[in-house]
PDB file of C-alpha atoms in Angstrom:
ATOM      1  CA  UNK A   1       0.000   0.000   0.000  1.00 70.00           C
ATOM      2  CA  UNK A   2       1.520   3.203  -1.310  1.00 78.00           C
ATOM      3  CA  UNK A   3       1.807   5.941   1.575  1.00 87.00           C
ATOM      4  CA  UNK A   4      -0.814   9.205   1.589  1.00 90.00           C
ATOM      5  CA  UNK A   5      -0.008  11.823  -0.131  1.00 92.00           C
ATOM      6  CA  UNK A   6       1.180  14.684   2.005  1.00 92.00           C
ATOM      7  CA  UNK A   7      -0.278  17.594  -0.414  1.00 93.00           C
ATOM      8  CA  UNK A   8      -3.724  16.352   0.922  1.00 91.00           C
ATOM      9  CA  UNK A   9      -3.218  17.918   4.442  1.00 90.00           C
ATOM     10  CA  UNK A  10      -0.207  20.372   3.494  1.00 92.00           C
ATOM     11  CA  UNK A  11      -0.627  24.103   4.905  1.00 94.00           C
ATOM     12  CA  UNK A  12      -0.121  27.064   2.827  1.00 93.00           C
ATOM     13  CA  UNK A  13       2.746  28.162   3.379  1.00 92.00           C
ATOM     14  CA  UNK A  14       3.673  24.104   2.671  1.00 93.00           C
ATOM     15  CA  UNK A  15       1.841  24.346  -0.917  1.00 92.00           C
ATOM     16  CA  UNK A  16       3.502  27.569  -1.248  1.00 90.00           C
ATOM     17  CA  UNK A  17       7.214  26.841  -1.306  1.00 92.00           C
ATOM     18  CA  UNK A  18       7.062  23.180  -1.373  1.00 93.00           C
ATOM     19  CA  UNK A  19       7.968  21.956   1.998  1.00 93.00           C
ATOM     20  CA  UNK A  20       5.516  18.941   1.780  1.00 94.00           C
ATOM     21  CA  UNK A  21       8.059  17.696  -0.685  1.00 93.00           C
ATOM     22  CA  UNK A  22      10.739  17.703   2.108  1.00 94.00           C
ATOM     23  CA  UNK A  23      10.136  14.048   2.867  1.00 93.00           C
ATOM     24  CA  UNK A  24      10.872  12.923  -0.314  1.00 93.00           C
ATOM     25  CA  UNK A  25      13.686  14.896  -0.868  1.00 94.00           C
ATOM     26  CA  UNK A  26      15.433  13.039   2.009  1.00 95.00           C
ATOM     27  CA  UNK A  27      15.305   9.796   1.206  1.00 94.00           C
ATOM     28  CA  UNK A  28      16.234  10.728  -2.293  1.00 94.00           C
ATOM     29  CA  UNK A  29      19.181  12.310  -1.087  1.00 94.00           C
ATOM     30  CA  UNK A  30      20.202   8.935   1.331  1.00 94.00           C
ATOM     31  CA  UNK A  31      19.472   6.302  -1.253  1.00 94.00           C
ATOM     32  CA  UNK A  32      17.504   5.879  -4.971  1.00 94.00           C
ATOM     33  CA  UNK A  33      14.045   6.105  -4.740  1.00 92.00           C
ATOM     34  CA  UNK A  34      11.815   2.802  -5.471  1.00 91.00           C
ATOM     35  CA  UNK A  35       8.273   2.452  -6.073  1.00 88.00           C
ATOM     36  CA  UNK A  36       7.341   2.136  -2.571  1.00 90.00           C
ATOM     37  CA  UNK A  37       8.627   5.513  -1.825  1.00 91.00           C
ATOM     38  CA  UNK A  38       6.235   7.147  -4.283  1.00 91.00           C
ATOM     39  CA  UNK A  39       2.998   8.862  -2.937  1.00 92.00           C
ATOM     40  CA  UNK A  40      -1.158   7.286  -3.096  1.00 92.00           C
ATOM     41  CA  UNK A  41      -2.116   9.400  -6.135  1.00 92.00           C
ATOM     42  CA  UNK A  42      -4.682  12.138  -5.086  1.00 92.00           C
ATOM     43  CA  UNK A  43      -8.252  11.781  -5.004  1.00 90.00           C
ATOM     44  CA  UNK A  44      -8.613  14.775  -7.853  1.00 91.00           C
ATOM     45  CA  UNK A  45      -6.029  13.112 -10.219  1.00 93.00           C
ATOM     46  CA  UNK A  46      -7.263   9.528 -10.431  1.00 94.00           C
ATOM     47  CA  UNK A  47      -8.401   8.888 -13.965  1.00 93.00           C
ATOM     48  CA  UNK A  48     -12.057   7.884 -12.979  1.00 93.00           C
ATOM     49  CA  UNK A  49     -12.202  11.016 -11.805  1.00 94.00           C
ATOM     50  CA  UNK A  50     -10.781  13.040 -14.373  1.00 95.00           C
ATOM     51  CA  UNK A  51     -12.155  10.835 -17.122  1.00 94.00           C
ATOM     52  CA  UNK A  52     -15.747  11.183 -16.277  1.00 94.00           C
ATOM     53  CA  UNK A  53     -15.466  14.950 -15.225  1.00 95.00           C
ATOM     54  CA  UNK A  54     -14.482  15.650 -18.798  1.00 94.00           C
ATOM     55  CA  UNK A  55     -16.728  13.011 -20.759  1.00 95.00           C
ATOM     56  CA  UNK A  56     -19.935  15.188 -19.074  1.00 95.00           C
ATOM     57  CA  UNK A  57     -18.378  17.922 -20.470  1.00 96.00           C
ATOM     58  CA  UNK A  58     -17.552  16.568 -23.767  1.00 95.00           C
ATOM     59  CA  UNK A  59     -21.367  15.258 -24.213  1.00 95.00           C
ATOM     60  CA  UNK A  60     -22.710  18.417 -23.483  1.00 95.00           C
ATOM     61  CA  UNK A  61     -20.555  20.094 -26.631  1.00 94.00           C
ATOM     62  CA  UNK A  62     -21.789  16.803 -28.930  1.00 94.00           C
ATOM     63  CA  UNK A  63     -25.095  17.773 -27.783  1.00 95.00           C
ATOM     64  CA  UNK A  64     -24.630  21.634 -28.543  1.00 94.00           C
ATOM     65  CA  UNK A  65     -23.384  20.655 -31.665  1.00 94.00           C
ATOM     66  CA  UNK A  66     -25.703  18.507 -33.282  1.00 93.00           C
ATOM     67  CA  UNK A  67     -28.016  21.445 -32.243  1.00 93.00           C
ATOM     68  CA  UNK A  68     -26.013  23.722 -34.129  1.00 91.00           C
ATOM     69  CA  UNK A  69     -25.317  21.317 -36.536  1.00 90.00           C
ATOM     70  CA  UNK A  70     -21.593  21.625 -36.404  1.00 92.00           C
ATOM     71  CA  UNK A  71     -18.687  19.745 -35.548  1.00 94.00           C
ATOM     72  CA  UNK A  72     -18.163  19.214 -31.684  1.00 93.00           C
ATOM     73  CA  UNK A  73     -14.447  20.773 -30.825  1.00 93.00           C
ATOM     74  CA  UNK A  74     -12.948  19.144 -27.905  1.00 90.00           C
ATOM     75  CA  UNK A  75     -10.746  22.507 -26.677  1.00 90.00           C
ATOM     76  CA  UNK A  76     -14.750  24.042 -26.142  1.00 93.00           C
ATOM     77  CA  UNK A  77     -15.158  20.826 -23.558  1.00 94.00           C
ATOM     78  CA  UNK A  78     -11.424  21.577 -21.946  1.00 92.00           C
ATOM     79  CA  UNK A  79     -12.190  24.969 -21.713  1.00 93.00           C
ATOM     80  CA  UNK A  80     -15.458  24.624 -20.135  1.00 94.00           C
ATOM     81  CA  UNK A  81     -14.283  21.811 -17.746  1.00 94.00           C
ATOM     82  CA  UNK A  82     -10.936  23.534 -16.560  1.00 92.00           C
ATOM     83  CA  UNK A  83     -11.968  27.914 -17.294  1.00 93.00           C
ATOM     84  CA  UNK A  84     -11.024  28.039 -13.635  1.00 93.00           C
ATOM     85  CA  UNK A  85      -7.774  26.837 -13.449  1.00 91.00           C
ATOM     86  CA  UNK A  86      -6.821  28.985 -16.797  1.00 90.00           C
ATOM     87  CA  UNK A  87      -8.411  32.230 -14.466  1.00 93.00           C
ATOM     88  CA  UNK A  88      -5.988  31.307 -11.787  1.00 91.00           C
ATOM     89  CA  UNK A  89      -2.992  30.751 -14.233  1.00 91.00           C
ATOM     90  CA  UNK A  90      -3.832  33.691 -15.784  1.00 91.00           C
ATOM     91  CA  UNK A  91      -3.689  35.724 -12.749  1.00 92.00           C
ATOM     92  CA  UNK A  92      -0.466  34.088 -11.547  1.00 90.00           C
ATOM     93  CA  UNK A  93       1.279  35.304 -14.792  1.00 91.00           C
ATOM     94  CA  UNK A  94      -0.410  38.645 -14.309  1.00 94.00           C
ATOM     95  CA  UNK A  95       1.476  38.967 -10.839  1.00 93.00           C
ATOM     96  CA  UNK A  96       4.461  37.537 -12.179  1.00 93.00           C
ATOM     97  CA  UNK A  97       4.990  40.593 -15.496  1.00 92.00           C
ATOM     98  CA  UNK A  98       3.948  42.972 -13.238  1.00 92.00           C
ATOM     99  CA  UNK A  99       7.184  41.717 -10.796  1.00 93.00           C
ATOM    100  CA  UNK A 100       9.391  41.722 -13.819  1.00 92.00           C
ATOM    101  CA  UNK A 101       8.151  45.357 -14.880  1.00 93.00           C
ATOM    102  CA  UNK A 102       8.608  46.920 -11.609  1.00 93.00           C
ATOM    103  CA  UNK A 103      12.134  45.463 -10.688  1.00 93.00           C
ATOM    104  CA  UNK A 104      14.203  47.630 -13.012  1.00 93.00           C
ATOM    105  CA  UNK A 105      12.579  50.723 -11.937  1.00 94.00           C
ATOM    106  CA  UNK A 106      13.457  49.383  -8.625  1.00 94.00           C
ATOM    107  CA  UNK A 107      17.577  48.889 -10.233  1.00 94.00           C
ATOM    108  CA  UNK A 108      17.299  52.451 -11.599  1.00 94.00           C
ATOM    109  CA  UNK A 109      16.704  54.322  -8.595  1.00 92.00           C
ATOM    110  CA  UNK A 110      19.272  52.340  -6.646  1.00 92.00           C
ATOM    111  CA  UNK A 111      21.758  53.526  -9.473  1.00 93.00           C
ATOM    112  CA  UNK A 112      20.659  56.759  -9.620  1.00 92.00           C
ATOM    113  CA  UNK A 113      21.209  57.194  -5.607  1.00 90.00           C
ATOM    114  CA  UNK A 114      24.931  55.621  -6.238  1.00 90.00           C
ATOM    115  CA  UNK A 115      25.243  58.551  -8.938  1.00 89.00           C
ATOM    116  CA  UNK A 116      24.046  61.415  -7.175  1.00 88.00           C
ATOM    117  CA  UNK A 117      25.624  59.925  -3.962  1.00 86.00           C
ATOM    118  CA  UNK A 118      25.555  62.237  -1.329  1.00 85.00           C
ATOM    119  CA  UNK A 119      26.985  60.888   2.223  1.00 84.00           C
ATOM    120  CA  UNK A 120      25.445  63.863   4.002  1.00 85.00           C
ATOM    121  CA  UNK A 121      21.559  63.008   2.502  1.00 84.00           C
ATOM    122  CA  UNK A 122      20.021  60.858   5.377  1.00 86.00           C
ATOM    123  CA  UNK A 123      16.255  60.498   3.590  1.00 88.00           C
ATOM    124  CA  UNK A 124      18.572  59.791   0.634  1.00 88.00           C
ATOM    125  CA  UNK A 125      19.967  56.419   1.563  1.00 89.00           C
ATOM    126  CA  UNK A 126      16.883  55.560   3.242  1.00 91.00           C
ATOM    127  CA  UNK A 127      15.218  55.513   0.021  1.00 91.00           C
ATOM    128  CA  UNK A 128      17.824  53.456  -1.334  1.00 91.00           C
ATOM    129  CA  UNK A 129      17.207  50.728   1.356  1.00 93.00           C
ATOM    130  CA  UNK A 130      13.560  50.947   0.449  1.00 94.00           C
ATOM    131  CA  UNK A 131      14.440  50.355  -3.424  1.00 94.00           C
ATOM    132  CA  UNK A 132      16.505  47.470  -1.842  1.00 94.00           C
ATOM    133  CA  UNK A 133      14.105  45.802  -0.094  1.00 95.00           C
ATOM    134  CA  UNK A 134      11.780  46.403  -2.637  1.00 94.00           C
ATOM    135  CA  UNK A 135      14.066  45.045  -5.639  1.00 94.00           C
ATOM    136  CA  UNK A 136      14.687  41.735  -3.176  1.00 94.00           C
ATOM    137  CA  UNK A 137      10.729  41.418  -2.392  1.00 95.00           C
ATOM    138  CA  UNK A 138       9.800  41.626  -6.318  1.00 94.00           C
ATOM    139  CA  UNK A 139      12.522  39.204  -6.850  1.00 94.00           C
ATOM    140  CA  UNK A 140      10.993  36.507  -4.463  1.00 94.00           C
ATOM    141  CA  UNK A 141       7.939  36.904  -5.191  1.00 94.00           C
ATOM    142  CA  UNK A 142       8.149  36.234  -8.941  1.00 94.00           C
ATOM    143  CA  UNK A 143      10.284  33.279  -8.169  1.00 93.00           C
ATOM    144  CA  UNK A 144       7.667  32.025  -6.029  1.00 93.00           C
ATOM    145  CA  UNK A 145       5.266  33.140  -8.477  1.00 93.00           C
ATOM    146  CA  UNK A 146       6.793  31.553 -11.568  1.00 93.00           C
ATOM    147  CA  UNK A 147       7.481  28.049 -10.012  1.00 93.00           C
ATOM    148  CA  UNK A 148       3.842  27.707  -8.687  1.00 92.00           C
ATOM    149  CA  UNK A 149       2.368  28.630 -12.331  1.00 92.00           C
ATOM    150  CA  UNK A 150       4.805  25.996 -13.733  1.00 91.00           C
ATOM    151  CA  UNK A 151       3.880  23.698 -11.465  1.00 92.00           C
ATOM    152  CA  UNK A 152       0.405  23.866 -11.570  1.00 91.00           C
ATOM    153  CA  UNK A 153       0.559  24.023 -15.835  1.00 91.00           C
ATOM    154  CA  UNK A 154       2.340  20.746 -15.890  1.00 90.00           C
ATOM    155  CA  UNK A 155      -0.157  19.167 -12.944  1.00 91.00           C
ATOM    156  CA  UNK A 156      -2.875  20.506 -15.233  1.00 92.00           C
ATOM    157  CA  UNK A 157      -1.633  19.504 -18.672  1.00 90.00           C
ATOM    158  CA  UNK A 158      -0.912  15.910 -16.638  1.00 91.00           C
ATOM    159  CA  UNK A 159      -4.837  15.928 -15.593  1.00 92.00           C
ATOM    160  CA  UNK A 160      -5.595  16.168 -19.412  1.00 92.00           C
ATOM    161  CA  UNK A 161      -3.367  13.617 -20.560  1.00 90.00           C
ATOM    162  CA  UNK A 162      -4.948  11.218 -18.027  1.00 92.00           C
ATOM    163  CA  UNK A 163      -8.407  12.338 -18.626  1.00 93.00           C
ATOM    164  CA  UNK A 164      -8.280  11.835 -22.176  1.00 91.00           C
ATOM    165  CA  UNK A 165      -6.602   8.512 -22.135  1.00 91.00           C
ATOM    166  CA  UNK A 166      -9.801   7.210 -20.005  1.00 92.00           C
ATOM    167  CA  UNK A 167     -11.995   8.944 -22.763  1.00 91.00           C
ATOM    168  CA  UNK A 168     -10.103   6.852 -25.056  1.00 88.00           C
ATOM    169  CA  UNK A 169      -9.724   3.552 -23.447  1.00 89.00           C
ATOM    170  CA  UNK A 170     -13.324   3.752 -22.605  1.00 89.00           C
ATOM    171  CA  UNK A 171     -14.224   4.784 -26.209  1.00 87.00           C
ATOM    172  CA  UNK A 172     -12.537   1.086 -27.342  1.00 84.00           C
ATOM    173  CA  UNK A 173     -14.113  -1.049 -24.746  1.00 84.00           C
ATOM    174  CA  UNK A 174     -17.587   0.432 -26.293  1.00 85.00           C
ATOM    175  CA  UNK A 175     -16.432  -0.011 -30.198  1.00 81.00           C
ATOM    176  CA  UNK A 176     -18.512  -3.312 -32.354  1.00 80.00           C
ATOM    177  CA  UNK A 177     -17.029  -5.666 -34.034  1.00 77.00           C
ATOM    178  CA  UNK A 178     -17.354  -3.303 -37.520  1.00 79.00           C
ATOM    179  CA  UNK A 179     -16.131  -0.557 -35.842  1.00 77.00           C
ATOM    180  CA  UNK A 180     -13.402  -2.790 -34.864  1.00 74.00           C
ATOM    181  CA  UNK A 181     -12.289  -3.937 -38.093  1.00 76.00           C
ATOM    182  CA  UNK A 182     -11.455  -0.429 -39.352  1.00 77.00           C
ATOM    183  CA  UNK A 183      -9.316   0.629 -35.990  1.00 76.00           C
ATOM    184  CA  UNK A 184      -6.210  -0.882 -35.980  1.00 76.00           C
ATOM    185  CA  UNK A 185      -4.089  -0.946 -32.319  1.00 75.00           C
ATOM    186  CA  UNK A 186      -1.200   1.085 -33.955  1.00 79.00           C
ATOM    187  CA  UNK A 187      -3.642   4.066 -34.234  1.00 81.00           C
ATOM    188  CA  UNK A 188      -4.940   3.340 -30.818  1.00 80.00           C
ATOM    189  CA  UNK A 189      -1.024   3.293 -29.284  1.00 80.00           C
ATOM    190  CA  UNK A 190      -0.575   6.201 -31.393  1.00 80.00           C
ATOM    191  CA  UNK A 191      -3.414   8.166 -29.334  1.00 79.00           C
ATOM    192  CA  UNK A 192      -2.272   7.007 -26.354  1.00 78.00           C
ATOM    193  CA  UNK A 193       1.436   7.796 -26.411  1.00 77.00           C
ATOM    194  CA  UNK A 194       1.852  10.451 -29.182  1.00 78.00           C
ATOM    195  CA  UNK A 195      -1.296  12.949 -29.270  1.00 78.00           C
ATOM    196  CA  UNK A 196      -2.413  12.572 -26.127  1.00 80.00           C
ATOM    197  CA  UNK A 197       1.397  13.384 -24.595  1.00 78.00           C
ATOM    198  CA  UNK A 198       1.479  17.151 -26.333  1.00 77.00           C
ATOM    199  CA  UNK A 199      -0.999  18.571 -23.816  1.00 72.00           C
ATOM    200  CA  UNK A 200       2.258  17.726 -21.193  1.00 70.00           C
ATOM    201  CA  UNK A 201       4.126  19.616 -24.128  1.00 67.00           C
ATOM    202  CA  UNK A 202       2.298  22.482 -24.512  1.00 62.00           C
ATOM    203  CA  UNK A 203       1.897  23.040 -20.978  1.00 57.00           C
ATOM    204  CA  UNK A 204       5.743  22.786 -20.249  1.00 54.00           C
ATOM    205  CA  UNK A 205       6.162  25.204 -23.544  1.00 54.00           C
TER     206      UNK A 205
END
C-alpha cells in the first residue's frame, strides 16, 4: 500500500514553497528512490475522476453541436471543464509581469542614488534601502510566483493527458465488431502515447 499523499493535508505556506516535498527529498538524497517511496495518487487526479469529469463535459458540446449542426471541438469541452484553473494561471502570470516590470525601476533608482551619492543626505539612503528591499521582495515573489504557475501548468496539462486517455480507453471497450475492423491498435497506441502526450508539451512550452 503506497503511503498518503502529504499535499492532501499540506498548509499554505507548505503548498507555497514546497515543503511537503521535504520528505521525499530526504530519502532521495540517502538512497535511490523505489516504487514504494512514491505517494497514493490524489483523489482529484485519479483517472475515474478526471475521465468522467471531462466526458460530461464533452457530451454536453456533442449535444450543442448537433443542435447547431456543427462539428463538436474538444478545446470548447477543456475549456469549459478547466476555465477556472486557466483564471488562476492567468492571474499568476499577471502577478508575475507585473514583478518583472517593476524590478528595473526598482535597479534604476538604486543607481541613480549611487550617482548622485551624497553621504550627508540621510532620507537619501533611506530611500535606497527601500528600493533594496523592494528590488529583493519583487525578486521573491516572482520566483515564487513563476514556479507555482509551472507547477500547476504541468499538474494541469498531466490531468488532461490522463483524462483523455480514459476517454479513449473507454471509447474502445464500447467499439462493435465493424467498428473494430477499421481501428487498428497502432492508431490506438498512437493516441495514447503520441497525441495525447502534447498537452504535457504544450503546458511545459
Amino acid at each position: 500500500m503506497r503511503k498518503p499523499n502529504p499535499l492532501q493535508d499540506a498548509n499554505f505556506c507548505s503548498r507555497l514553497f514546497f515543503c511537503w516535498l521535504n520528505p521525499l527529498f530526504k530519502i532521495g538524497y540517502k538512497r535511490r528512490l523505489e516504487e514504494d517511496d512514491m505517494y497514493s495518487v490524489l483523489l482529484e487526479d485519479r483517472s475515474q475522476h478526471l475521465g468522467e469529469e471531462l466526458q460530461g463535459y464533452w457530451d454536453q458540446e456533442v449535444l450543442r453541436a448537433e443542435k447547431d449542426v456543427r462539428e463538436p471541438s474538444l478545446m470548447k469541452a477543456i475549456f469549459k471543464c478547466h476555465w477556472k484553473s486557466y483564471l488562476v494561471f492567468g492571474i499568476f502570470i499577471l502577478l508575475e509581469e507585473g514583478t518583472k516590470v517593476v524590478q528595473p525601476i526598482f535597479l534604476g533608482k538604486m543607481i541613480s542614488y549611487v550617482e548622485n551619492y551624497d553621504p550627508t543626505d540621510s532620507a537619501a539612503l533611506h530611500e535606497a534601502y527601500g528600493y533594496a528591499a523592494g528590488l529583493s521582495a519583487s525578486v521573491l515573489v516572482w520566483a515564487v510566483l513563476h514556479h507555482l504557475y509551472f507547477y500547476h501548468i504541468q499538474c494541469l496539462g498531466m490531468r488532461l493527458r490522463v483524462a483523455l486517455c480514459h476517454m479513449i480507453y473507454c471509447k474502445v471497450l464500447r467499439l462493435s465488431s465493424l467498428a473494430m475492423g477499421k481501428t487498428t491498435t497502432g492508431q490506438i497506441v498512437n493516441l495514447l502515447s503520441n497525441d495525447v502526450n502534447r498537452f504535457d508539451q504544450v503546458s511545459c512550452s
